[in-house]
Coordinates of C-alpha atoms in Angstrom, one line a residue:
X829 CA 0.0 0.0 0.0
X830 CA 1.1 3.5 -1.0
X831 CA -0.5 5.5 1.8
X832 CA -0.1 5.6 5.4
X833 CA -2.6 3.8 7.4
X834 CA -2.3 4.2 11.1
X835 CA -1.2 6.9 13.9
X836 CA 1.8 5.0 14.6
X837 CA 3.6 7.0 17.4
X838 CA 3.7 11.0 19.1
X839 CA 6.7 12.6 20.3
X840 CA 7.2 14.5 23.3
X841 CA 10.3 16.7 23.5
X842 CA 12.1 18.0 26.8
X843 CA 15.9 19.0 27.2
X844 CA 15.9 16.9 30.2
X845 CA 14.6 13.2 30.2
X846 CA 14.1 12.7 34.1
X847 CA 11.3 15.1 34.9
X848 CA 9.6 14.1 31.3
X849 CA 9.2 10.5 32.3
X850 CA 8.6 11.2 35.7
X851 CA 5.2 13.1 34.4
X852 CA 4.0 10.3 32.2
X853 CA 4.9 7.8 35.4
X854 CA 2.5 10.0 37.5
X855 CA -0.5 9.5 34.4
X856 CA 0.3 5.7 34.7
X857 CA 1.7 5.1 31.7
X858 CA 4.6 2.5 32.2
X859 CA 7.7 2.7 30.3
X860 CA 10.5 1.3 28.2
X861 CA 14.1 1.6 29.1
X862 CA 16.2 4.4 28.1
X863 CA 17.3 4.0 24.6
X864 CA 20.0 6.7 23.1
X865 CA 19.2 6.5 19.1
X866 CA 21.7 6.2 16.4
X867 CA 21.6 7.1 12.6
X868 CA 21.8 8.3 9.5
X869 CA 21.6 12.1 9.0
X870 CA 21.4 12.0 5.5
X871 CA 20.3 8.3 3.4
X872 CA 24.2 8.6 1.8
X873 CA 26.2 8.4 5.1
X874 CA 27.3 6.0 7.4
X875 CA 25.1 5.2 11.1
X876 CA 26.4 7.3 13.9
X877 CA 25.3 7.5 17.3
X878 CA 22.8 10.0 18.3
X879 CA 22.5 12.6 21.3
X880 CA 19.1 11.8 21.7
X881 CA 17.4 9.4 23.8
X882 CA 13.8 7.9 25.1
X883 CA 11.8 6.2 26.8
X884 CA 8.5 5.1 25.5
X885 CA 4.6 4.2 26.3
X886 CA 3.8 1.4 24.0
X887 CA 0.2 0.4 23.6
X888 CA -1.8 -2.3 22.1
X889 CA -2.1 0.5 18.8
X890 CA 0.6 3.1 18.7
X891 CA 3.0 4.5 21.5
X892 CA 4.2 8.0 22.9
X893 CA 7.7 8.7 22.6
X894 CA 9.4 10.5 25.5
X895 CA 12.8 12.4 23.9
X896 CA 15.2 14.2 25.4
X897 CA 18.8 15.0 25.0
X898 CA 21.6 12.3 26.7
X899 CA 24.8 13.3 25.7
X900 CA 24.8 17.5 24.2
X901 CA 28.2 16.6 22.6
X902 CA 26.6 14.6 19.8
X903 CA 24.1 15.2 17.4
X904 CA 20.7 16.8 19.3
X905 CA 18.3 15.3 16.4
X906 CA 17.1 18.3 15.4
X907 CA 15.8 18.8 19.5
X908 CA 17.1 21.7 20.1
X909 CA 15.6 23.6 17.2
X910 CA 12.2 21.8 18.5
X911 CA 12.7 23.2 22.2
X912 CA 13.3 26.7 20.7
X913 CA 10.0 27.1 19.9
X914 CA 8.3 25.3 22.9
X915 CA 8.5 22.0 25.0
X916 CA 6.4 19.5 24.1
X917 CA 5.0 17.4 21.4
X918 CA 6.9 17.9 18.0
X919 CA 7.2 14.7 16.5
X920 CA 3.8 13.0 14.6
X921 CA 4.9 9.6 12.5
X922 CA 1.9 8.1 10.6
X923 CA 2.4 4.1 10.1
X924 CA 2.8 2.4 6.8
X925 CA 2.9 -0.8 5.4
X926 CA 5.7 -0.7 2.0
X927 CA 8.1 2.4 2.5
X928 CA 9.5 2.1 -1.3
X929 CA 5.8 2.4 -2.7
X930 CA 5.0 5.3 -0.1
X931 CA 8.7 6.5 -1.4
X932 CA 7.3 6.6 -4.9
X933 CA 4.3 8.2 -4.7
X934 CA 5.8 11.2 -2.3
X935 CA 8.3 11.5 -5.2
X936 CA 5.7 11.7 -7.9
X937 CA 4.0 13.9 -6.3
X938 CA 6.7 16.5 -6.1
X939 CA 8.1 15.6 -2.6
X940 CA 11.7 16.9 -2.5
X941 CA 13.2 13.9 -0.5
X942 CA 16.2 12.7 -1.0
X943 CA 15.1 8.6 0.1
X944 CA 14.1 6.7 3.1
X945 CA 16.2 7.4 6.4
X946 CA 17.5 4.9 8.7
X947 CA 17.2 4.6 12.3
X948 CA 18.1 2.4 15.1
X949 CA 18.4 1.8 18.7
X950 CA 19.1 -1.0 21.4
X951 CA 15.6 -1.7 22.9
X952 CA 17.5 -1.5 26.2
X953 CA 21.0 -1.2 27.5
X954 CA 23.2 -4.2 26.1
X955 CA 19.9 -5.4 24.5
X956 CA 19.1 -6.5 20.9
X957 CA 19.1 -3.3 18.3
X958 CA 15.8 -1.9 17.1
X959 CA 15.5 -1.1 13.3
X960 CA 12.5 1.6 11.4
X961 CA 12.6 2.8 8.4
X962 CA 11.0 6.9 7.8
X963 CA 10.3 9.5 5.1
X964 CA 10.0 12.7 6.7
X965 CA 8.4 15.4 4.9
X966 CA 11.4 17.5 4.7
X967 CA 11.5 20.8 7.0
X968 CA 7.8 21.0 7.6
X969 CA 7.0 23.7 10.1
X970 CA 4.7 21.8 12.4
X971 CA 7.7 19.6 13.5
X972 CA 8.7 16.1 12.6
X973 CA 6.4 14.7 10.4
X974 CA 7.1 11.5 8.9
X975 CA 5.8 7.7 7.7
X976 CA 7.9 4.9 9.5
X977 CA 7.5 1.3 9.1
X978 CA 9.1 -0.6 12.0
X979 CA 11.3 -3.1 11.0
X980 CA 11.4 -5.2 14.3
X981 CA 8.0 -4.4 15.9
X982 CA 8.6 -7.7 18.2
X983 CA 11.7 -5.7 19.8
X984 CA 9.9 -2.8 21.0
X985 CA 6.2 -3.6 21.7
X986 CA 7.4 -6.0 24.8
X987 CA 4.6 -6.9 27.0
X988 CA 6.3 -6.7 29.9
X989 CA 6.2 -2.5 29.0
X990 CA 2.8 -2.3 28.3
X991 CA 1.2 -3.3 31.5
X992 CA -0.3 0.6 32.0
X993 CA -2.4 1.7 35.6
X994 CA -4.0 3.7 33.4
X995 CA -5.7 0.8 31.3
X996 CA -4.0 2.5 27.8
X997 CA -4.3 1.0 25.0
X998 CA -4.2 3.2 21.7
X999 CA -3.2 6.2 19.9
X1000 CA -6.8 7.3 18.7
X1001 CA -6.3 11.3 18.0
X1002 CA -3.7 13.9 17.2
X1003 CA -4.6 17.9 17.5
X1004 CA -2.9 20.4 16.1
X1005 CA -3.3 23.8 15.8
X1006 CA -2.9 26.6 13.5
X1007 CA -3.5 30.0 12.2
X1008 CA -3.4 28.7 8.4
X1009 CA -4.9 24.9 8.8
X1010 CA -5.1 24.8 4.8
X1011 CA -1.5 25.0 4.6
X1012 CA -0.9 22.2 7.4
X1013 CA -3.9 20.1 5.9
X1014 CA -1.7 20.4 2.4
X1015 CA 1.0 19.2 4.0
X1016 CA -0.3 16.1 6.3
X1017 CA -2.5 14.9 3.1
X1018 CA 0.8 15.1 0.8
X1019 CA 2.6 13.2 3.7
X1020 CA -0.1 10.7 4.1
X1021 CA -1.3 10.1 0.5
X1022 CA -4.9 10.3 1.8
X1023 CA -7.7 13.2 1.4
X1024 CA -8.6 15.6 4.4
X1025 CA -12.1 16.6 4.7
X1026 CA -13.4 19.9 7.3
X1027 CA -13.3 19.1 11.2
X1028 CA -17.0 19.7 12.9
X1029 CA -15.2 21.9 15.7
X1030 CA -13.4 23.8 12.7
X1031 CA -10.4 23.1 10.3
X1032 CA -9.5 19.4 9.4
X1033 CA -10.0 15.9 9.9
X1034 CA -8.0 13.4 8.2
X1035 CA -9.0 10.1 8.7
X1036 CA -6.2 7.0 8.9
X1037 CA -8.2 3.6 7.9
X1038 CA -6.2 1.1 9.9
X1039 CA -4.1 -2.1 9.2
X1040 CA -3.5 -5.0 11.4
X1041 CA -0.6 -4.9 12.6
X1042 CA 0.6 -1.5 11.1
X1043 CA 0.8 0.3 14.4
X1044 CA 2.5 -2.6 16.5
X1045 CA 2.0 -6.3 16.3
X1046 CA -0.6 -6.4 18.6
X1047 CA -2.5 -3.6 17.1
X1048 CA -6.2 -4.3 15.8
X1049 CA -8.1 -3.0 12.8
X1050 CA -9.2 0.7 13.7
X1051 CA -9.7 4.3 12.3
X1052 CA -7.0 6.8 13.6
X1053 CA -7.5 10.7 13.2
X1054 CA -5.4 13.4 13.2
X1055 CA -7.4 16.9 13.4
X1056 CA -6.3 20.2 12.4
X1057 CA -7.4 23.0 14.2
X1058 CA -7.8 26.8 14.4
X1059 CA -6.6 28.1 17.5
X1060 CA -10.4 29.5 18.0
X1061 CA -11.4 25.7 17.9
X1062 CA -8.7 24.5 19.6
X1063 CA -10.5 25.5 22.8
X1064 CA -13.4 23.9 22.3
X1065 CA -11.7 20.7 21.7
X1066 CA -9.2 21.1 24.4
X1067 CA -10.5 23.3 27.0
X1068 CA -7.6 26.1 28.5
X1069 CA -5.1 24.9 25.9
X1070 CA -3.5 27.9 24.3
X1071 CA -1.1 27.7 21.5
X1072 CA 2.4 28.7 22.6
X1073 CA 3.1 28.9 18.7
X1074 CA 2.3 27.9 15.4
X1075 CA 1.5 25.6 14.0
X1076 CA 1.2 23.5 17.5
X1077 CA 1.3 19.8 17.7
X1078 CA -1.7 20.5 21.0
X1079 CA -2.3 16.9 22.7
X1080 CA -3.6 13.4 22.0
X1081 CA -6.3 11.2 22.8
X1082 CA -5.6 7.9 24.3
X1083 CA -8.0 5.5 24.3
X1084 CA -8.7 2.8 27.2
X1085 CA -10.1 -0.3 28.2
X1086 CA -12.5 1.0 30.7
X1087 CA -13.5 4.2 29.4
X1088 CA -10.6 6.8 31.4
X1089 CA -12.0 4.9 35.0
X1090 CA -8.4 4.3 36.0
X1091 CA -7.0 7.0 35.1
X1092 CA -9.5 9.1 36.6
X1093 CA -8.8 7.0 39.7
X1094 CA -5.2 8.1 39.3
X1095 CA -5.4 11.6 38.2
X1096 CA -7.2 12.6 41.5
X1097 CA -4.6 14.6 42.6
X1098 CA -4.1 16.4 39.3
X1099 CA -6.1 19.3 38.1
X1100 CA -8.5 17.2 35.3
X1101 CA -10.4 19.3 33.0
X1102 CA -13.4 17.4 30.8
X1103 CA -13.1 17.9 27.4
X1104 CA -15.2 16.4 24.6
X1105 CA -13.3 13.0 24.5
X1106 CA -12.5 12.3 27.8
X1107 CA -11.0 13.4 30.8
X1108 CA -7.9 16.2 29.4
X1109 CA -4.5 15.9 31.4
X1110 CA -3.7 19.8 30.8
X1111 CA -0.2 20.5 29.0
X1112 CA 1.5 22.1 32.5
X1113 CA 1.4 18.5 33.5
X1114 CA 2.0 16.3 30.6
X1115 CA 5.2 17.9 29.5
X1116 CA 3.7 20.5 27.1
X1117 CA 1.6 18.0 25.5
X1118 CA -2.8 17.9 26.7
X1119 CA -3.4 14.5 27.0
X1120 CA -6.7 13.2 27.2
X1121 CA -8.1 9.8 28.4
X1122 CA -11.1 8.6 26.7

């Protein structure tokens, strides 16, 4: 298939990677081990090791990625450029299922980008080396925006990493925001390869169909959606949110298995706020990022 087909992961970017994990930990998400990432800069040089490190939430469909700078010496991964603007979420991949055919169709449609980019990582310290393969849109300004097909799901969605207090267990929604959402609709369809069509709360809705599989290997069959917002309906989506910039990569929906009861239970000594989805995590205490529970 020459589209993308699933929300496959969402970044969240801090200069320090202690106090970012230490939120998620308090929303019950567990976690992965800390990971420092390795690479290719461009597609034509050789894999180097990265400043940048995570830890990650992986669900049943999707995961959040925590990132954060390890070592400054070494190459930040385009972080700190990220932080400049605000800390938060700045990274959105989109799953697909046949990188050369999705490589292909960005080309023919114009896409300056120069081939698919490498990444890799040890799934833990000493551990066996996670491998994906991503074509980012090149230099969008909304942040990282990319397709990535993992290429050793089995490594990284570990069961013993996904047993989550907070009863997560997908990816359902990304929000952005924007004062020009036709430009960043443009942009996300080209990515994507699939049509947007107007948001009921105002802006865009782009739907991702699903894939089994696509978003993990124990990921089911379901509809993804990544909405783009103006900042006038950002607030009605995500009450209190206010866009520190823009465009704005705003917050997430997380689905559960019992309808945001744990983490209700758990968030009771958090400042909630309902929000049209679920019960809404604000940014000050989900490292820039609203996260809502639904």
């Amino acid at each position: 298939m020459n589209t993308a087909v699933a929300l496959d992961h969402v970044g969240v970017a801090a200069r320090d990677l202690g106090p970012l994990t230490a939120a998620y930990e308090r929303l019950g998400f567990a976690l992965s081990p800390i990971a420092q990432q390795s690479g290719k800069r461009r597609p034509d040089l050789p894999v180097e090791p990265w400043g940048s490190g995570n830890r990650c939430a992986f669900l049943k469909h999707g995961y959040i990625e925590l990132i954060a700078i390890l070592d400054p010496a070494l190459y930040d991964n385009t972080l700190n450029a990220f932080l400049a603007r605000y800390p938060g979420m700045h990274i959105l991949a989109l799953a697909i299922t046949d990188e050369e055919a999705n490589l292909a169709r960005m080309r023919a449609a114009g896409i300056d980008i120069p081939g698919i980019a490498w990444l890799e990582r040890p799934v833990e310290a000493g551990g066996p080396i996670a491998k994906f393969a991503r074509l980012p849109f090149p230099d969008p300004p909304e942040g990282r925006v990319q397709l990535i097909r993992h290429l050793t799901p089995e490594l990284v969605w570990n069961p013993k990493w996904m047993d989550h207090a907070n009863k997560a267990e997908a990816l359902e929604e990304v929000i952005l925001s924007t004062t020009t959402p036709a430009d960043t609709a443009t942009r996300i369809s080209r990515l994507s390869g699939l049509p947007v069509e107007p948001d009921p709360a105002g802006g865009y809705l782009l739907r991702l169909p699903g894939a089994a599989a696509a978003a993990g290997p124990f990921a089911p069959v379901m509809e993804t959606r990544i909405r783009i917002l103006t900042e006038t309906a950002l607030a009605s989506v995500l009450p209190g949110v206010i866009a520190p910039a823009s465009p704005f990569m705003a917050g997430m929906v997380i689905r559960t298995a019992d309808a945001g009861t744990a983490a209700r239970r758990l968030l009771a000594d958090i400042p909630t706020v309902e929000a049209p989805a679920g019960v809404m995590v604000p940014p000050e205490y989900a490292a820039g990022a609203a996260v809502v529970f639904a």
